[in-house]
Amino acid sequence: MPEEDLQEAAELVANAKYLIALTGAGVSKESNVPTFRGEDGLWRNYNAMELATPAAFANDPKLVWEWYIWRQGLIAECEPNPGHLTLAKWEETGLLKSLITQNVDGLHRRAGSSNVLEVHGNLWALKCLSCDYHGRLSAPAEGIPECPDCDSMLRPNVVWFGESLDSEVMARVYAELEKATVCLVIGTSGVVQPAAMFPIMVKQRGGTIIEFNVEESRLTRSVDYHIQGPSGETLPALDSLI
Ligand code: OAD
């Protein structure tokens, strides 16, 4: 990564009128949370795209819960990394106005970020298949959780393929995209919609996109700066130039 790119990106970030960030699984990679499409994306030879669907859950809720329990166990042992902590610092100093994440691991909040929009939900959140009960796990589930109100099966309150995103969260996301002048895109392959469109919407309004990734993504051809490297290193490196 040319040093001048990082310096220029640092100036854009420091002087941004309204800075937002979009993150994906890559921002948690250095916290040992597997990404979805990388070489570590498989579980028992299934990939997420086969398990994170309403059909997979209807067909074999036990298997899908085993996958989520495995991920909950893994994530319970993980800690936020310097990339998460840098984003939390930028929120604290008022530089970062909002953080839109595709991740369900909850690591941004554990790092101290509070203005977090979890567009794909949260791995620890639960909802009932039959009534409007919503709950939250504080530790990995032990078997398939049941609704305390109606005894039905509970499911993870995450967005599965083919499901719509929460309308209230999306209204807040679009309001942020309207105001953004600089959008950081961190650790996402840019293949899942509508999140992959968010940075493009900022750019279409004249905003600037700065990507942090270890390799090119589907978004790279649209970004203004591509800062190559692990975000746990590149975000603190940029912070040190501000
Ligand atoms: P992916 O696994 O598709 O992409 C992860 C991205 O992170 C890739 O572009 C990697 O190159 C990059 N990456 C890996 N290590 C990195 C590091 N240390 N620093 C920076 N970047 C790194 O994950 P997402 O793009 O988040 O959706 O996937 C989007 C959605 O697809 C997920 O939210 C999930 C999945 O199915 C649902 O579950 C609905």
mmCIF file with all atom_site columns, C-alpha atoms and ligand atoms in Angstrom, residues 24-27 29-30 35-38 48-49 52 102-103 120 159-161 187-192 212-215 217 229-231, ligand 1:
data_model
loop_
_atom_site.group_PDB
_atom_site.id
_atom_site.type_symbol
_atom_site.label_atom_id
_atom_site.label_alt_id
_atom_site.label_comp_id
_atom_site.label_asym_id
_atom_site.label_entity_id
_atom_site.label_seq_id
_atom_site.pdbx_PDB_ins_code
_atom_site.Cartn_x
_atom_site.Cartn_y
_atom_site.Cartn_z
_atom_site.occupancy
_atom_site.B_iso_or_equiv
_atom_site.pdbx_formal_charge
_atom_site.auth_seq_id
_atom_site.auth_comp_id
_atom_site.auth_asym_id
_atom_site.auth_atom_id
_atom_site.pdbx_PDB_model_num
ATOM   1  C CA  . GLY A 1 24  ? -18.148 -7.215  7.072  1.00 0.00 ? 24  GLY A CA  1
ATOM   2  C CA  . ALA A 1 25  ? -16.682 -10.440 8.424  1.00 0.00 ? 25  ALA A CA  1
ATOM   3  C CA  . GLY A 1 26  ? -13.124 -9.365  7.575  1.00 0.00 ? 26  GLY A CA  1
ATOM   4  C CA  . VAL A 1 27  ? -13.064 -6.824  10.412 1.00 0.00 ? 27  VAL A CA  1
ATOM   5  C CA  . LYS A 1 29  ? -10.988 -12.082 11.149 1.00 0.00 ? 29  LYS A CA  1
ATOM   6  C CA  . GLU A 1 30  ? -8.125  -11.005 13.431 1.00 0.00 ? 30  GLU A CA  1
ATOM   7  C CA  . THR A 1 35  ? -15.300 -15.229 7.433  1.00 0.00 ? 35  THR A CA  1
ATOM   8  C CA  . PHE A 1 36  ? -18.040 -16.642 5.205  1.00 0.00 ? 36  PHE A CA  1
ATOM   9  C CA  . ARG A 1 37  ? -16.332 -16.930 1.837  1.00 0.00 ? 37  ARG A CA  1
ATOM   10 C CA  . GLY A 1 38  ? -12.729 -17.328 2.845  1.00 0.00 ? 38  GLY A CA  1
ATOM   11 C CA  . ALA A 1 48  ? -23.153 -20.482 5.514  1.00 0.00 ? 48  ALA A CA  1
ATOM   12 C CA  . MET A 1 49  ? -25.218 -20.046 2.411  1.00 0.00 ? 49  MET A CA  1
ATOM   13 C CA  . ALA A 1 52  ? -28.511 -19.463 6.933  1.00 0.00 ? 52  ALA A CA  1
ATOM   14 C CA  . GLN A 1 102 ? -23.231 -7.032  8.345  1.00 0.00 ? 102 GLN A CA  1
ATOM   15 C CA  . ASN A 1 103 ? -21.676 -8.970  11.216 1.00 0.00 ? 103 ASN A CA  1
ATOM   16 C CA  . HIS A 1 120 ? -28.141 -8.818  9.618  1.00 0.00 ? 120 HIS A CA  1
ATOM   17 C CA  . VAL A 1 159 ? -31.353 -12.264 8.766  1.00 0.00 ? 159 VAL A CA  1
ATOM   18 C CA  . TRP A 1 160 ? -31.285 -15.390 6.610  1.00 0.00 ? 160 TRP A CA  1
ATOM   19 C CA  . PHE A 1 161 ? -30.945 -15.481 2.852  1.00 0.00 ? 161 PHE A CA  1
ATOM   20 C CA  . GLY A 1 187 ? -13.656 -6.387  5.441  1.00 0.00 ? 187 GLY A CA  1
ATOM   21 C CA  . THR A 1 188 ? -16.515 -7.178  3.104  1.00 0.00 ? 188 THR A CA  1
ATOM   22 C CA  . SER A 1 189 ? -16.526 -9.088  -0.180 1.00 0.00 ? 189 SER A CA  1
ATOM   23 C CA  . GLY A 1 190 ? -19.362 -6.870  -1.372 1.00 0.00 ? 190 GLY A CA  1
ATOM   24 C CA  . VAL A 1 191 ? -21.432 -9.764  -2.711 1.00 0.00 ? 191 VAL A CA  1
ATOM   25 C CA  . VAL A 1 192 ? -24.516 -9.575  -0.464 1.00 0.00 ? 192 VAL A CA  1
ATOM   26 C CA  . PHE A 1 212 ? -9.861  -1.652  3.854  1.00 0.00 ? 212 PHE A CA  1
ATOM   27 C CA  . ASN A 1 213 ? -9.365  -5.255  2.726  1.00 0.00 ? 213 ASN A CA  1
ATOM   28 C CA  . VAL A 1 214 ? -6.635  -7.858  2.343  1.00 0.00 ? 214 VAL A CA  1
ATOM   29 C CA  . GLU A 1 215 ? -7.575  -8.332  -1.291 1.00 0.00 ? 215 GLU A CA  1
ATOM   30 C CA  . SER A 1 217 ? -13.556 -7.171  -3.442 1.00 0.00 ? 217 SER A CA  1
ATOM   31 C CA  . GLY A 1 229 ? -3.885  -5.189  4.498  1.00 0.00 ? 229 GLY A CA  1
ATOM   32 C CA  . PRO A 1 230 ? -5.551  -6.623  7.585  1.00 0.00 ? 230 PRO A CA  1
ATOM   33 C CA  . SER A 1 231 ? -7.898  -4.028  9.085  1.00 0.00 ? 231 SER A CA  1
HETATM 34 P P1  . OAD B 2 .   ? -17.176 -12.533 3.345  1.00 0.00 ? 1   OAD B P1  1
HETATM 35 O O1  . OAD B 2 .   ? -16.637 -13.771 3.985  1.00 0.00 ? 1   OAD B O1  1
HETATM 36 O O2  . OAD B 2 .   ? -18.006 -12.649 2.087  1.00 0.00 ? 1   OAD B O2  1
HETATM 37 O O3  . OAD B 2 .   ? -15.984 -11.541 2.976  1.00 0.00 ? 1   OAD B O3  1
HETATM 38 C C1  . OAD B 2 .   ? -15.016 -11.243 3.954  1.00 0.00 ? 1   OAD B C1  1
HETATM 39 C C2  . OAD B 2 .   ? -14.125 -10.153 3.379  1.00 0.00 ? 1   OAD B C2  1
HETATM 40 O O4  . OAD B 2 .   ? -13.169 -9.792  4.361  1.00 0.00 ? 1   OAD B O4  1
HETATM 41 C C3  . OAD B 2 .   ? -13.344 -10.606 2.142  1.00 0.00 ? 1   OAD B C3  1
HETATM 42 O O5  . OAD B 2 .   ? -13.398 -9.587  1.163  1.00 0.00 ? 1   OAD B O5  1
HETATM 43 C C4  . OAD B 2 .   ? -11.913 -10.780 2.667  1.00 0.00 ? 1   OAD B C4  1
HETATM 44 O O6  . OAD B 2 .   ? -10.946 -10.483 1.669  1.00 0.00 ? 1   OAD B O6  1
HETATM 45 C C5  . OAD B 2 .   ? -11.889 -9.733  3.757  1.00 0.00 ? 1   OAD B C5  1
HETATM 46 N N1  . OAD B 2 .   ? -10.907 -9.979  4.823  1.00 0.00 ? 1   OAD B N1  1
HETATM 47 C C6  . OAD B 2 .   ? -10.476 -11.163 5.308  1.00 0.00 ? 1   OAD B C6  1
HETATM 48 N N2  . OAD B 2 .   ? -9.601  -10.953 6.315  1.00 0.00 ? 1   OAD B N2  1
HETATM 49 C C7  . OAD B 2 .   ? -9.517  -9.598  6.484  1.00 0.00 ? 1   OAD B C7  1
HETATM 50 C C8  . OAD B 2 .   ? -8.803  -8.749  7.365  1.00 0.00 ? 1   OAD B C8  1
HETATM 51 N N3  . OAD B 2 .   ? -7.979  -9.236  8.312  1.00 0.00 ? 1   OAD B N3  1
HETATM 52 N N4  . OAD B 2 .   ? -8.955  -7.394  7.234  1.00 0.00 ? 1   OAD B N4  1
HETATM 53 C C9  . OAD B 2 .   ? -9.767  -6.882  6.276  1.00 0.00 ? 1   OAD B C9  1
HETATM 54 N N5  . OAD B 2 .   ? -10.476 -7.634  5.411  1.00 0.00 ? 1   OAD B N5  1
HETATM 55 C C10 . OAD B 2 .   ? -10.349 -8.974  5.519  1.00 0.00 ? 1   OAD B C10 1
HETATM 56 O O7  . OAD B 2 .   ? -18.000 -11.766 4.466  1.00 0.00 ? 1   OAD B O7  1
HETATM 57 P P2  . OAD B 2 .   ? -19.033 -10.584 4.270  1.00 0.00 ? 1   OAD B P2  1
HETATM 58 O O8  . OAD B 2 .   ? -18.665 -9.709  3.127  1.00 0.00 ? 1   OAD B O8  1
HETATM 59 O O9  . OAD B 2 .   ? -19.200 -9.936  5.601  1.00 0.00 ? 1   OAD B O9  1
HETATM 60 O O10 . OAD B 2 .   ? -24.877 -12.670 5.624  1.00 0.00 ? 1   OAD B O10 1
HETATM 61 O O11 . OAD B 2 .   ? -20.394 -11.394 3.921  1.00 0.00 ? 1   OAD B O11 1
HETATM 62 C C11 . OAD B 2 .   ? -21.597 -10.667 3.842  1.00 0.00 ? 1   OAD B C11 1
HETATM 63 C C12 . OAD B 2 .   ? -22.719 -11.533 4.338  1.00 0.00 ? 1   OAD B C12 1
HETATM 64 O O12 . OAD B 2 .   ? -22.713 -12.827 3.684  1.00 0.00 ? 1   OAD B O12 1
HETATM 65 C C13 . OAD B 2 .   ? -22.636 -11.880 5.811  1.00 0.00 ? 1   OAD B C13 1
HETATM 66 O O13 . OAD B 2 .   ? -23.132 -10.856 6.620  1.00 0.00 ? 1   OAD B O13 1
HETATM 67 C C14 . OAD B 2 .   ? -23.525 -13.101 5.890  1.00 0.00 ? 1   OAD B C14 1
HETATM 68 C C15 . OAD B 2 .   ? -22.974 -13.845 4.697  1.00 0.00 ? 1   OAD B C15 1
HETATM 69 O O14 . OAD B 2 .   ? -23.870 -14.797 4.255  1.00 0.00 ? 1   OAD B O14 1
HETATM 70 C C16 . OAD B 2 .   ? -25.884 -13.327 6.301  1.00 0.00 ? 1   OAD B C16 1
HETATM 71 O O15 . OAD B 2 .   ? -25.641 -14.176 7.119  1.00 0.00 ? 1   OAD B O15 1
HETATM 72 C C17 . OAD B 2 .   ? -27.250 -12.879 5.931  1.00 0.00 ? 1   OAD B C17 1
#
